[in-house]
PDB file of C-alpha atoms in Angstrom:
ATOM      1  CA  GLN A 651     -68.366  95.061  28.520  1.00 93.00           C
ATOM      2  CA  VAL A 652     -69.468  96.126  25.061  1.00 95.00           C
ATOM      3  CA  GLN A 653     -66.773  97.433  22.754  1.00 97.00           C
ATOM      4  CA  LEU A 654     -66.960  98.502  19.122  1.00 98.00           C
ATOM      5  CA  VAL A 655     -63.745  99.090  17.195  1.00 98.00           C
ATOM      6  CA  GLU A 656     -63.796 100.650  13.727  1.00 98.00           C
ATOM      7  CA  SER A 657     -61.012 100.477  11.171  1.00 98.00           C
ATOM      8  CA  GLY A 658     -60.434 100.897   7.458  1.00 98.00           C
ATOM      9  CA  GLY A 659     -60.556 104.654   7.112  1.00 97.00           C
ATOM     10  CA  GLY A 660     -57.972 106.632   5.208  1.00 98.00           C
ATOM     11  CA  LEU A 661     -57.282 109.094   2.429  1.00 98.00           C
ATOM     12  CA  VAL A 662     -58.724 108.302  -1.006  1.00 98.00           C
ATOM     13  CA  GLN A 663     -59.305 110.213  -4.216  1.00 98.00           C
ATOM     14  CA  ALA A 664     -62.791 111.032  -5.391  1.00 98.00           C
ATOM     15  CA  GLY A 665     -64.298 108.044  -7.169  1.00 98.00           C
ATOM     16  CA  GLY A 666     -62.330 105.604  -5.058  1.00 98.00           C
ATOM     17  CA  SER A 667     -63.473 102.997  -2.548  1.00 98.00           C
ATOM     18  CA  LEU A 668     -62.932 102.060   1.059  1.00 98.00           C
ATOM     19  CA  ARG A 669     -64.296  99.321   3.281  1.00 98.00           C
ATOM     20  CA  LEU A 670     -64.840 100.101   6.925  1.00 98.00           C
ATOM     21  CA  SER A 671     -64.991  97.379   9.556  1.00 98.00           C
ATOM     22  CA  CYS A 672     -66.539  97.411  13.017  1.00 98.00           C
ATOM     23  CA  VAL A 673     -65.522  94.542  15.270  1.00 98.00           C
ATOM     24  CA  ALA A 674     -67.858  94.008  18.203  1.00 97.00           C
ATOM     25  CA  SER A 675     -67.134  92.406  21.542  1.00 96.00           C
ATOM     26  CA  GLY A 676     -69.443  91.974  24.488  1.00 95.00           C
ATOM     27  CA  LEU A 677     -72.465  91.644  22.213  1.00 93.00           C
ATOM     28  CA  THR A 678     -73.619  89.321  19.431  1.00 93.00           C
ATOM     29  CA  ILE A 679     -74.325  91.209  16.219  1.00 92.00           C
ATOM     30  CA  SER A 680     -76.429  88.384  14.763  1.00 91.00           C
ATOM     31  CA  ASN A 681     -79.300  89.373  17.068  1.00 91.00           C
ATOM     32  CA  THR A 682     -78.583  93.104  17.178  1.00 94.00           C
ATOM     33  CA  ASN A 683     -79.423  96.019  14.930  1.00 97.00           C
ATOM     34  CA  MET A 684     -76.313  97.988  14.016  1.00 97.00           C
ATOM     35  CA  GLY A 685     -75.743 101.306  12.297  1.00 98.00           C
ATOM     36  CA  TRP A 686     -73.117 103.599  10.823  1.00 98.00           C
ATOM     37  CA  PHE A 687     -73.098 107.342  11.372  1.00 98.00           C
ATOM     38  CA  ARG A 688     -70.652 110.003  10.297  1.00 98.00           C
ATOM     39  CA  GLN A 689     -69.673 113.415  11.542  1.00 98.00           C
ATOM     40  CA  ALA A 690     -68.016 116.053   9.417  1.00 96.00           C
ATOM     41  CA  PRO A 691     -66.164 118.958  11.076  1.00 91.00           C
ATOM     42  CA  GLY A 692     -68.597 121.466  12.533  1.00 94.00           C
ATOM     43  CA  LYS A 693     -71.632 119.296  11.806  1.00 96.00           C
ATOM     44  CA  ASP A 694     -73.888 116.954  13.750  1.00 96.00           C
ATOM     45  CA  HIS A 695     -73.783 113.198  13.478  1.00 95.00           C
ATOM     46  CA  GLU A 696     -75.498 112.045  10.286  1.00 97.00           C
ATOM     47  CA  PHE A 697     -77.123 108.654   9.771  1.00 98.00           C
ATOM     48  CA  VAL A 698     -75.443 106.648   7.001  1.00 98.00           C
ATOM     49  CA  ALA A 699     -76.730 103.069   7.065  1.00 98.00           C
ATOM     50  CA  ALA A 700     -78.226 100.403   9.300  1.00 98.00           C
ATOM     51  CA  ILE A 701     -78.713  96.652   9.252  1.00 97.00           C
ATOM     52  CA  ASP A 702     -81.142  94.734  11.421  1.00 94.00           C
ATOM     53  CA  TRP A 703     -80.864  91.219  12.817  1.00 90.00           C
ATOM     54  CA  ARG A 704     -82.754  89.866   9.768  1.00 92.00           C
ATOM     55  CA  THR A 705     -80.220  91.580   7.487  1.00 92.00           C
ATOM     56  CA  ASN A 706     -82.659  94.200   6.244  1.00 96.00           C
ATOM     57  CA  THR A 707     -80.759  97.366   5.349  1.00 97.00           C
ATOM     58  CA  TRP A 708     -81.449 101.090   5.255  1.00 97.00           C
ATOM     59  CA  TYR A 709     -79.444 103.973   3.795  1.00 98.00           C
ATOM     60  CA  SER A 710     -79.489 107.727   3.792  1.00 98.00           C
ATOM     61  CA  ASP A 711     -80.373 109.267   0.452  1.00 97.00           C
ATOM     62  CA  SER A 712     -76.886 110.738   0.196  1.00 97.00           C
ATOM     63  CA  VAL A 713     -75.184 107.325   0.104  1.00 98.00           C
ATOM     64  CA  LYS A 714     -77.865 105.083  -1.399  1.00 98.00           C
ATOM     65  CA  GLY A 715     -76.522 103.197  -4.397  1.00 98.00           C
ATOM     66  CA  ARG A 716     -72.900 103.872  -3.417  1.00 98.00           C
ATOM     67  CA  PHE A 717     -72.531 102.361   0.075  1.00 98.00           C
ATOM     68  CA  THR A 718     -73.377  98.848   1.257  1.00 98.00           C
ATOM     69  CA  ILE A 719     -73.735  97.728   4.856  1.00 98.00           C
ATOM     70  CA  SER A 720     -73.231  94.064   5.683  1.00 97.00           C
ATOM     71  CA  ARG A 721     -72.184  91.837   8.514  1.00 96.00           C
ATOM     72  CA  ASP A 722     -70.244  88.643   9.139  1.00 96.00           C
ATOM     73  CA  ASN A 723     -71.776  86.906  12.131  1.00 95.00           C
ATOM     74  CA  ALA A 724     -68.897  84.468  12.460  1.00 96.00           C
ATOM     75  CA  LYS A 725     -66.485  87.395  12.859  1.00 97.00           C
ATOM     76  CA  ASN A 726     -68.975  89.475  14.854  1.00 97.00           C
ATOM     77  CA  THR A 727     -68.160  92.301  12.459  1.00 98.00           C
ATOM     78  CA  VAL A 728     -70.202  94.883  10.575  1.00 98.00           C
ATOM     79  CA  TYR A 729     -68.876  96.381   7.343  1.00 98.00           C
ATOM     80  CA  LEU A 730     -69.518  99.489   5.314  1.00 98.00           C
ATOM     81  CA  GLN A 731     -68.384  99.225   1.705  1.00 98.00           C
ATOM     82  CA  MET A 732     -68.082 102.705   0.259  1.00 98.00           C
ATOM     83  CA  ASN A 733     -67.784 103.133  -3.503  1.00 98.00           C
ATOM     84  CA  SER A 734     -67.755 106.185  -5.777  1.00 98.00           C
ATOM     85  CA  LEU A 735     -66.607 108.321  -2.881  1.00 98.00           C
ATOM     86  CA  LYS A 736     -67.092 112.078  -3.035  1.00 98.00           C
ATOM     87  CA  PRO A 737     -65.349 114.890  -1.153  1.00 97.00           C
ATOM     88  CA  GLU A 738     -68.583 115.469   0.776  1.00 96.00           C
ATOM     89  CA  ASP A 739     -68.215 111.964   2.250  1.00 98.00           C
ATOM     90  CA  THR A 740     -65.241 113.231   4.242  1.00 98.00           C
ATOM     91  CA  ALA A 741     -66.013 112.653   7.927  1.00 98.00           C
ATOM     92  CA  THR A 742     -65.311 110.511  10.948  1.00 98.00           C
ATOM     93  CA  TYR A 743     -67.358 107.320  10.651  1.00 98.00           C
ATOM     94  CA  TYR A 744     -68.796 105.573  13.683  1.00 98.00           C
ATOM     95  CA  CYS A 745     -70.549 102.270  14.179  1.00 98.00           C
ATOM     96  CA  ALA A 746     -73.085 101.897  16.942  1.00 98.00           C
ATOM     97  CA  ARG A 747     -75.611  99.514  18.428  1.00 97.00           C
ATOM     98  CA  ASN A 748     -79.270 100.327  17.904  1.00 97.00           C
ATOM     99  CA  THR A 749     -81.733  99.916  20.775  1.00 96.00           C
ATOM    100  CA  ASP A 750     -84.927 101.011  18.993  1.00 95.00           C
ATOM    101  CA  PRO A 751     -85.760  99.422  15.612  1.00 92.00           C
ATOM    102  CA  PHE A 752     -88.377 102.124  14.995  1.00 94.00           C
ATOM    103  CA  ALA A 753     -85.734 104.826  15.224  1.00 95.00           C
ATOM    104  CA  LEU A 754     -82.883 103.497  13.113  1.00 94.00           C
ATOM    105  CA  PHE A 755     -82.157 106.951  11.685  1.00 96.00           C
ATOM    106  CA  ARG A 756     -81.886 108.708  15.033  1.00 96.00           C
ATOM    107  CA  ARG A 757     -78.637 109.029  16.949  1.00 96.00           C
ATOM    108  CA  VAL A 758     -80.458 108.850  20.319  1.00 96.00           C
ATOM    109  CA  ALA A 759     -81.597 105.310  19.462  1.00 97.00           C
ATOM    110  CA  TYR A 760     -78.024 104.028  19.703  1.00 98.00           C
ATOM    111  CA  ASP A 761     -76.270 103.314  22.977  1.00 96.00           C
ATOM    112  CA  TYR A 762     -72.794 101.899  22.358  1.00 97.00           C
ATOM    113  CA  TRP A 763     -70.459 103.675  19.922  1.00 98.00           C
ATOM    114  CA  GLY A 764     -66.997 103.018  18.578  1.00 98.00           C
ATOM    115  CA  GLN A 765     -64.168 105.539  18.633  1.00 97.00           C
ATOM    116  CA  GLY A 766     -64.555 106.351  14.946  1.00 97.00           C
ATOM    117  CA  THR A 767     -62.365 106.078  11.863  1.00 98.00           C
ATOM    118  CA  GLN A 768     -61.461 109.034   9.665  1.00 98.00           C
ATOM    119  CA  VAL A 769     -62.331 109.042   5.980  1.00 98.00           C
ATOM    120  CA  THR A 770     -60.928 111.810   3.800  1.00 98.00           C
ATOM    121  CA  VAL A 771     -61.844 112.079   0.131  1.00 98.00           C
ATOM    122  CA  SER A 772     -59.748 114.414  -1.991  1.00 97.00           C
ATOM    123  CA  SER A 773     -61.071 116.074  -5.129  1.00 93.00           C
TER     124      SER A 773
END
């Protein structure tokens, strides 16, 4: 059974940093494409970042240069390092497994999702 568990969210002031973790079980992230999405209140899920099995990475324009996605195969964990946080980054952040490498930016291309971790950035 596949399970994804996120952690690391919290309350931080604008300009601060957080590192989110997504521990996977029931799948091996070293041969899997993984992504991070976020959902702010009243809005749809928004693509944030993705990493493929070759460690190529992609980012949304809104986080490029501030966020970094990475993975530790030995820990079967995917990370999202978030720097220079802004109030508009406030959302629930989810990690998910991608099933279509040609649709990394699309929510429908992900099948297994974690429960989410809340990130709140105060101004």
